[in-house]
Amino acid sequence: MKMKVKKVISLTLAAGLAVGLIAGCSTGKESGSANEKKNVTLTFGSHQSGLPTSGIVQELAKDFETESGIKIDFQISPDAQWRDLIKVKIDSGEAPDIICVDTPISLASSLHMDQYSVELTDQPWVSRIEKTTLAAVSVKDKVYGITFPGAKMYFYLYNKDIFKTLGLSVPTTYKEFFNVCQTLKNAGYTPIYEATTNGWHQVLPLFETGGLWLNQDPDMYEKLNENKIDLDGIPSLLTIIKQLDECAKAGYFGEDYLSNAWENAKEAMATERCVMTVAELGFRGQIEKEYPDFKATEKLGAFVMPWGDNQEIGVNPASNAYFINKDSKYKEEAKQFFDFLARPENLQKRLNGQPELSALCWPEITSKYTKEDQAFLDSLTKANVVQTSVNYIDSQWMDVGKDLEGMYTGALTPEEVLKTIMERRTEQAKLQKDPGWVRK
């Protein structure tokens, strides 16, 4: 396997993981039987993208309720509001029993779930999660959360039939990509479906291309975290911001991209109104479920985002994860729910019931990748994405989305976008009293 991972989050599992107590038996209100149903409702707080749109997690929660009597009350907030909202709820003592947030939690700019969550290191399912991913829910070898999706990788999905009809080849440089977009536009297609209203999608080209940063200096992530260098020392970042602006002005995102929602990307691709979009490979399964006549798994190919001439796929070993509020009255019941979700049959049900998901971070569950997809993934050079490796990037992700919107409307120049990201990063670091910034 040609898997050249530039950065892997290190993790040493605590030796001798102890088998946890049977859920519900240490609350001081012992049940007469481990199978006795309880009249308990667990609140589960999440942002919109924290839960699959297929509803599979809610379905699993219903199964859990049938078995245990424990209800799950889902409280879902908009993506753009969730990070700030959950901070307020935690600080005010009003946080839900279970909290879904993005990882990793070991970065200084994270939500510090190790301070607010129940430690889960001794739970029996811990040893079964893929080790690199487990690091995303751990701090100093102590585990605080449970997570399920496999590593995320974002590609340009493209319509192979349209490419073939127009005699187009997969681009490997930005110049080739730009020329492909122009040919598609000339032929009457919208080259790229870009969705800016959700706030996160337009940011992917900036930070999923960390391989460019590491090619410049293998220690770049560490130097950024120690404030030995700033983002203006990474030429590819400003280059990509300028290239995004150039493509937007050239009309390659279409006329309505500033009002596009990611929820409409499936329709745009299935109707062949748009030819390319940035998504995970599993997005093809989502399209096919809603538009079965459009054989997305056959019709859509994939290539690495060539912004800045990048040819390394960004790998995000982290994902949304669930944590138990340390102030919850129902810690043992929440652990019981986690244990239920970790059963092999329920892991398989999750994978089967989530069309956009190709793999889990649980090695015992076989992925949905075809042999062709797996061979493609194995052929790629890989690098960890910026947001899981560099402080004060993921925490301002939605703000960067707004910066890019400002650039597209002419309110900001590419240089001003970069400057704003740098200033925001410095501000967040100083608020955290980060040693790399305080000493200066």
Coordinates of C-alpha atoms in Angstrom, one line a residue:
M1 CA 0.0 0.0 0.0
K2 CA 1.4 3.4 -1.0
M3 CA 0.3 5.1 2.1
K4 CA 2.6 7.9 2.9
V5 CA 1.0 9.6 5.9
K6 CA 2.9 12.8 6.6
K7 CA 1.6 13.2 10.1
V8 CA -0.1 10.8 12.4
I9 CA -1.4 11.7 15.8
S10 CA 0.5 9.6 18.2
L11 CA -1.3 7.6 20.8
T12 CA -0.2 5.1 23.4
L13 CA -3.1 3.2 24.8
A14 CA -3.2 2.9 28.5
A15 CA -2.2 -0.7 29.3
G16 CA -4.5 -3.1 30.9
L17 CA -7.9 -1.6 30.0
A18 CA -10.3 -2.6 32.8
V19 CA -13.7 -3.9 32.0
G20 CA -16.2 -1.2 33.0
L21 CA -19.0 -1.8 35.5
I22 CA -22.3 -2.9 34.1
A23 CA -24.2 0.3 33.2
G24 CA -26.6 1.4 35.8
C25 CA -25.2 -0.6 38.7
S26 CA -23.1 2.2 40.4
T27 CA -25.7 4.9 40.5
G28 CA -26.6 4.2 44.1
K29 CA -30.0 3.0 42.9
E30 CA -29.3 -0.6 42.1
S31 CA -31.7 -2.4 39.8
G32 CA -32.9 -5.8 40.7
S33 CA -31.7 -7.0 37.3
A34 CA -29.3 -5.9 34.6
N35 CA -32.1 -6.2 32.2
E36 CA -34.6 -4.2 34.2
K37 CA -35.9 -1.2 32.2
K38 CA -35.4 2.3 33.5
N39 CA -37.6 5.3 33.3
V40 CA -34.8 7.7 32.2
T41 CA -34.5 10.2 29.4
L42 CA -31.0 11.2 28.2
T43 CA -30.7 14.5 26.5
F44 CA -28.4 14.4 23.4
G45 CA -27.1 17.7 22.1
S46 CA -25.7 18.0 18.6
H47 CA -25.2 20.3 15.6
Q48 CA -26.9 19.4 12.3
S49 CA -23.9 17.8 10.6
G50 CA -23.1 15.9 13.8
L51 CA -25.9 13.4 13.0
P52 CA -26.4 11.5 9.8
T53 CA -29.3 12.9 7.6
S54 CA -30.5 9.3 7.2
G55 CA -31.7 9.3 10.8
I56 CA -29.8 6.1 11.6
V57 CA -28.7 7.3 15.0
Q58 CA -32.2 8.2 16.0
E59 CA -33.3 4.7 14.8
L60 CA -30.6 3.1 16.9
A61 CA -31.7 5.2 19.9
K62 CA -35.2 3.8 19.4
D63 CA -33.8 0.2 19.5
F64 CA -32.0 1.1 22.7
E65 CA -35.1 2.5 24.2
T66 CA -37.0 -0.7 23.4
E67 CA -34.3 -2.8 25.0
S68 CA -33.6 -0.7 28.1
G69 CA -36.5 1.7 28.5
I70 CA -34.0 4.6 28.4
K71 CA -35.2 7.3 26.0
I72 CA -32.9 9.6 24.0
D73 CA -34.1 13.2 23.5
F74 CA -32.2 14.7 20.6
Q75 CA -31.7 18.5 20.7
I76 CA -30.2 19.6 17.4
S77 CA -28.8 23.1 16.6
P78 CA -27.5 24.8 13.4
D79 CA -23.9 24.1 12.6
A80 CA -22.9 27.7 12.7
Q81 CA -24.3 28.2 16.3
W82 CA -23.4 25.0 18.0
R83 CA -19.8 25.6 19.1
D84 CA -20.7 28.8 20.9
L85 CA -24.0 27.5 22.2
I86 CA -22.5 24.4 23.8
K87 CA -19.8 26.5 25.5
V88 CA -22.6 28.6 27.0
K89 CA -24.5 25.5 28.1
I90 CA -21.5 23.9 29.6
D91 CA -20.5 27.1 31.5
S92 CA -24.0 27.6 32.8
G93 CA -24.4 24.0 33.9
E94 CA -27.2 23.4 31.4
A95 CA -25.3 21.1 29.0
P96 CA -27.1 17.9 27.8
D97 CA -26.2 14.5 29.1
I98 CA -24.5 13.6 25.8
I99 CA -22.7 16.1 23.8
C100 CA -21.7 15.7 20.1
V101 CA -18.8 17.9 19.0
D102 CA -16.0 17.8 16.5
T103 CA -12.6 16.4 17.4
P104 CA -9.7 16.2 18.0
I105 CA -10.0 17.3 21.6
S106 CA -6.2 17.5 22.3
L107 CA -5.6 20.7 20.5
A108 CA -5.3 23.9 22.6
S109 CA -8.1 25.4 20.4
S110 CA -10.5 22.5 21.0
L111 CA -13.6 22.6 23.3
H112 CA -11.5 20.9 26.0
M113 CA -14.0 18.1 26.4
D114 CA -11.5 16.4 28.8
Q115 CA -12.5 19.0 31.3
Y116 CA -16.2 18.6 30.9
S117 CA -16.6 14.9 30.2
V118 CA -16.6 11.5 31.9
E119 CA -13.4 9.6 31.3
L120 CA -14.1 6.4 29.4
T121 CA -10.7 4.8 29.3
D122 CA -11.9 1.7 31.1
Q123 CA -14.8 1.0 28.8
P124 CA -14.6 -2.4 27.1
W125 CA -15.2 -1.0 23.6
V126 CA -12.2 1.3 23.7
S127 CA -9.7 -1.3 22.6
R128 CA -11.7 -2.0 19.5
I129 CA -11.5 1.5 17.9
E130 CA -8.8 2.3 15.3
K131 CA -5.9 3.7 17.3
T132 CA -5.2 6.8 15.3
T133 CA -8.8 7.8 15.5
L134 CA -9.0 7.0 19.2
A135 CA -6.3 9.7 19.7
A136 CA -8.9 12.3 18.5
V137 CA -11.1 11.7 21.5
S138 CA -8.2 11.3 24.0
V139 CA -6.0 13.6 26.0
K140 CA -2.7 12.2 27.5
D141 CA -3.9 8.7 26.8
K142 CA -7.2 9.2 28.6
V143 CA -10.3 8.5 26.5
Y144 CA -13.3 10.8 26.8
G145 CA -15.5 10.1 23.8
I146 CA -16.8 7.5 21.3
T147 CA -16.7 8.0 17.6
F148 CA -17.7 6.0 14.6
P149 CA -16.9 7.3 11.1
G150 CA -13.7 6.2 9.4
A151 CA -11.1 8.8 8.2
K152 CA -12.6 11.5 6.1
M153 CA -11.1 12.4 2.7
Y154 CA -12.5 15.0 0.4
F155 CA -12.2 14.7 -3.4
Y156 CA -13.6 16.4 -6.5
L157 CA -16.3 14.0 -7.6
Y158 CA -16.8 14.4 -11.4
N159 CA -19.1 13.2 -14.1
K160 CA -17.1 10.7 -16.1
D161 CA -19.5 10.6 -19.0
I162 CA -19.4 14.4 -19.5
F163 CA -15.6 14.4 -19.2
K164 CA -15.4 11.7 -21.8
T165 CA -17.9 13.4 -24.2
L166 CA -15.8 16.6 -24.1
G167 CA -12.5 14.8 -24.3
L168 CA -11.4 16.0 -20.8
S169 CA -8.7 14.3 -18.7
V170 CA -8.5 14.4 -14.9
P171 CA -6.6 17.5 -14.0
T172 CA -3.4 17.2 -11.8
T173 CA -2.5 20.9 -11.7
Y174 CA -4.4 24.1 -11.1
K175 CA -3.8 25.3 -14.7
E176 CA -5.3 22.0 -16.0
F177 CA -8.2 22.3 -13.6
F178 CA -8.9 25.9 -14.7
N179 CA -8.9 24.8 -18.4
V180 CA -11.3 21.9 -17.6
C181 CA -13.7 24.4 -15.9
Q182 CA -13.6 26.7 -18.9
T183 CA -14.3 23.9 -21.3
L184 CA -17.3 22.8 -19.2
K185 CA -18.6 26.3 -19.0
N186 CA -18.3 26.8 -22.7
A187 CA -20.3 23.6 -23.2
G188 CA -23.2 25.0 -21.1
Y189 CA -22.5 23.3 -17.8
T190 CA -21.8 24.7 -14.3
P191 CA -18.3 23.3 -13.8
I192 CA -18.4 23.2 -9.9
Y193 CA -21.2 23.0 -7.4
E194 CA -20.1 25.2 -4.5
A195 CA -22.3 25.7 -1.5
T196 CA -21.5 28.8 0.6
T197 CA -24.6 29.2 2.7
N198 CA -23.7 26.3 5.0
G199 CA -20.5 28.1 5.8
W200 CA -18.1 25.1 5.9
H201 CA -17.9 23.7 2.4
Q202 CA -16.0 26.6 0.7
V203 CA -13.2 26.3 3.3
L204 CA -12.1 22.8 2.4
P205 CA -9.6 23.7 -0.3
L206 CA -7.6 25.8 2.1
F207 CA -7.0 23.3 4.8
E208 CA -7.5 19.8 3.2
T209 CA -4.3 20.6 1.2
G210 CA -1.9 20.4 4.2
G211 CA 0.4 18.1 2.1
L212 CA 1.6 21.3 0.4
W213 CA 2.5 22.8 3.7
L214 CA 4.4 19.7 4.8
N215 CA 6.2 19.5 1.5
Q216 CA 7.5 23.0 2.2
D217 CA 8.7 21.9 5.7
P218 CA 7.8 18.5 7.3
D219 CA 7.8 20.3 10.7
M220 CA 5.5 23.0 9.6
Y221 CA 2.6 22.0 11.8
E222 CA 4.8 22.0 14.9
K223 CA 6.3 25.4 14.0
L224 CA 2.8 26.9 13.6
N225 CA 1.7 25.5 16.9
E226 CA 4.8 26.9 18.6
N227 CA 4.3 30.3 16.9
K228 CA 7.7 30.1 15.2
I229 CA 6.0 30.9 11.9
D230 CA 2.7 32.4 10.8
L231 CA 0.3 31.5 8.0
D232 CA 1.8 34.2 5.7
G233 CA 4.9 32.0 5.7
I234 CA 3.0 29.3 3.7
P235 CA 2.9 30.5 0.1
S236 CA 0.4 27.8 -1.0
L237 CA -2.3 29.2 1.3
L238 CA -2.5 32.6 -0.2
T239 CA -2.1 31.0 -3.7
I240 CA -5.2 28.9 -3.1
I241 CA -7.3 31.8 -1.8
K242 CA -6.4 33.7 -4.9
Q243 CA -7.2 30.7 -7.1
L244 CA -10.7 30.3 -5.5
D245 CA -11.3 34.0 -6.1
E246 CA -10.2 33.6 -9.7
C247 CA -12.5 30.6 -10.3
A248 CA -15.5 32.4 -8.7
K249 CA -15.0 35.5 -10.9
A250 CA -14.7 33.3 -14.0
G251 CA -18.1 31.9 -13.2
Y252 CA -17.0 28.3 -12.6
F253 CA -19.2 28.1 -9.5
G254 CA -22.2 29.2 -11.4
E255 CA -24.5 32.2 -11.0
D256 CA -26.2 31.3 -7.7
Y257 CA -23.4 29.8 -5.7
L258 CA -23.7 32.4 -2.9
S259 CA -27.2 31.1 -2.2
N260 CA -26.4 27.4 -2.8
A261 CA -27.0 25.0 0.1
W262 CA -25.1 21.7 0.4
E263 CA -28.4 19.9 0.8
N264 CA -29.0 20.6 -2.9
A265 CA -25.7 19.2 -4.2
K266 CA -27.2 15.8 -4.8
E267 CA -29.8 17.2 -7.1
A268 CA -27.2 19.3 -8.9
M269 CA -25.0 16.3 -9.7
A270 CA -27.8 13.8 -10.4
T271 CA -29.4 16.1 -13.0
E272 CA -26.0 16.8 -14.5
R273 CA -26.6 20.5 -14.1
C274 CA -23.2 20.6 -12.4
V275 CA -20.2 18.4 -13.3
M276 CA -18.0 18.5 -10.2
T277 CA -18.2 19.0 -6.5
V278 CA -16.0 18.5 -3.4
A279 CA -17.3 15.6 -1.4
E280 CA -16.3 12.3 0.2
L281 CA -16.5 9.1 -1.9
G282 CA -19.5 8.0 0.1
F283 CA -21.5 11.0 -1.2
R284 CA -22.1 9.0 -4.3
G285 CA -24.2 6.6 -2.2
Q286 CA -26.3 9.5 -0.9
I287 CA -27.0 10.7 -4.4
E288 CA -27.9 7.2 -5.5
K289 CA -30.3 6.7 -2.7
E290 CA -32.3 9.8 -3.6
Y291 CA -31.8 9.5 -7.3
P292 CA -31.6 5.8 -8.1
D293 CA -31.8 6.3 -11.8
F294 CA -28.5 8.2 -11.7
K295 CA -26.0 5.5 -11.0
A296 CA -23.7 7.7 -9.0
T297 CA -21.3 5.0 -7.9
E298 CA -20.7 4.2 -11.6
K299 CA -21.0 7.7 -13.2
L300 CA -18.9 9.7 -10.7
G301 CA -15.2 9.4 -10.5
A302 CA -12.9 11.2 -8.1
F303 CA -9.6 13.1 -8.2
V304 CA -7.5 15.0 -5.6
M305 CA -8.3 18.7 -5.3
P306 CA -5.5 20.3 -7.4
W307 CA -5.6 23.7 -5.8
G308 CA -2.1 25.1 -5.6
D309 CA -1.0 22.1 -7.7
N310 CA -1.8 19.8 -4.8
Q311 CA -1.7 16.1 -5.4
E312 CA -1.9 14.7 -1.9
I313 CA -5.1 13.7 -0.4
G314 CA -5.9 15.2 3.0
V315 CA -6.8 12.7 5.6
N316 CA -8.9 13.7 8.6
P317 CA -8.7 10.9 11.3
A318 CA -11.0 12.9 13.5
S319 CA -14.8 13.3 13.2
N320 CA -17.9 14.0 15.3
A321 CA -17.8 12.2 18.6
Y322 CA -20.1 11.8 21.6
F323 CA -19.1 12.7 25.1
I324 CA -20.9 12.2 28.5
N325 CA -21.3 15.4 30.5
K326 CA -19.5 14.9 33.8
D327 CA -22.4 16.8 35.5
S328 CA -25.0 14.5 34.1
K329 CA -27.3 12.7 36.6
Y330 CA -27.3 9.7 34.3
K331 CA -23.7 8.9 33.6
E332 CA -24.1 5.1 33.9
E333 CA -27.2 5.2 31.6
A334 CA -25.2 7.2 29.0
K335 CA -22.4 4.6 29.2
Q336 CA -24.9 1.9 28.7
F337 CA -26.0 3.7 25.5
F338 CA -22.4 4.0 24.3
D339 CA -21.9 0.3 24.9
F340 CA -25.1 -0.4 22.9
L341 CA -23.8 1.6 20.0
A342 CA -20.5 -0.2 20.1
R343 CA -22.0 -3.7 19.6
P344 CA -20.9 -5.2 16.3
E345 CA -24.4 -5.6 15.0
N346 CA -25.2 -2.0 15.7
L347 CA -22.0 -0.8 14.2
Q348 CA -23.0 -2.7 11.0
K349 CA -26.5 -1.2 11.2
R350 CA -25.0 2.3 11.4
L351 CA -22.7 1.7 8.3
N352 CA -25.6 0.1 6.3
G353 CA -27.9 2.9 7.3
Q354 CA -25.7 5.9 6.4
P355 CA -25.3 6.1 2.6
E356 CA -22.6 8.7 2.7
L357 CA -20.4 6.7 5.0
S358 CA -17.9 4.3 3.4
A359 CA -16.1 3.0 6.5
L360 CA -16.1 3.0 10.3
C361 CA -13.1 3.5 12.5
W362 CA -13.8 0.1 13.9
P363 CA -11.5 -2.4 12.1
E364 CA -13.8 -5.3 12.8
I365 CA -16.5 -3.8 10.4
T366 CA -15.7 -4.3 6.7
S367 CA -15.8 -1.0 4.7
K368 CA -18.2 -0.4 1.8
Y369 CA -15.4 0.6 -0.6
T370 CA -15.3 -1.2 -3.9
K371 CA -12.1 -2.9 -5.0
E372 CA -11.7 -0.1 -7.5
D373 CA -12.1 2.6 -4.8
Q374 CA -9.8 0.8 -2.4
A375 CA -7.1 0.5 -5.1
F376 CA -7.5 4.2 -5.9
L377 CA -7.2 5.1 -2.2
D378 CA -4.1 2.9 -1.8
S379 CA -2.5 4.6 -4.7
L380 CA -2.6 8.0 -3.2
T381 CA 0.0 9.9 -1.1
K382 CA -1.7 11.1 2.1
A383 CA -1.2 13.9 4.6
N384 CA -3.1 14.8 7.7
V385 CA -5.3 17.8 7.2
V386 CA -4.5 21.2 8.8
Q387 CA -7.5 21.5 11.0
T388 CA -6.7 18.4 13.1
S389 CA -3.0 19.3 13.4
V390 CA -2.7 23.1 13.8
N391 CA -4.2 25.1 16.6
Y392 CA -6.8 27.8 16.0
I393 CA -7.8 26.7 12.6
D394 CA -10.8 24.4 13.1
S395 CA -12.1 26.8 15.8
Q396 CA -12.5 29.6 13.2
W397 CA -13.6 27.4 10.3
M398 CA -17.1 29.0 10.0
D399 CA -15.6 32.5 10.3
V400 CA -13.2 31.6 7.4
G401 CA -16.2 30.6 5.4
K402 CA -17.6 34.1 5.9
D403 CA -14.2 35.6 5.0
L404 CA -14.3 33.8 1.7
E405 CA -17.9 35.0 1.0
G406 CA -16.7 38.5 1.7
M407 CA -13.9 38.0 -0.9
Y408 CA -16.4 36.6 -3.4
T409 CA -18.6 39.7 -3.0
G410 CA -15.7 42.1 -3.3
A411 CA -15.6 43.1 0.3
L412 CA -12.2 41.6 1.0
T413 CA -9.1 40.9 -1.1
P414 CA -7.3 37.5 -0.9
E415 CA -4.6 39.2 1.1
E416 CA -7.1 40.6 3.5
V417 CA -8.7 37.2 3.9
L418 CA -5.3 35.7 4.9
K419 CA -4.6 38.6 7.3
T420 CA -8.0 38.2 9.0
I421 CA -7.4 34.5 9.5
M422 CA -4.0 35.2 11.0
E423 CA -5.3 38.0 13.3
R424 CA -8.2 35.7 14.5
R425 CA -5.7 32.9 15.2
T426 CA -3.5 35.3 17.3
E427 CA -6.5 36.6 19.2
Q428 CA -7.6 33.0 20.1
A429 CA -4.1 32.0 21.1
K430 CA -3.8 34.9 23.4
L431 CA -7.2 34.2 25.0
Q432 CA -6.0 30.7 25.6
K433 CA -2.7 32.1 27.1
D434 CA -0.9 29.9 24.7
P435 CA 2.9 29.9 25.7
G436 CA 3.9 30.4 22.0
W437 CA 2.1 33.7 21.9
V438 CA 2.4 34.8 25.6
R439 CA 6.2 34.8 25.5
K440 CA 6.4 37.2 22.7

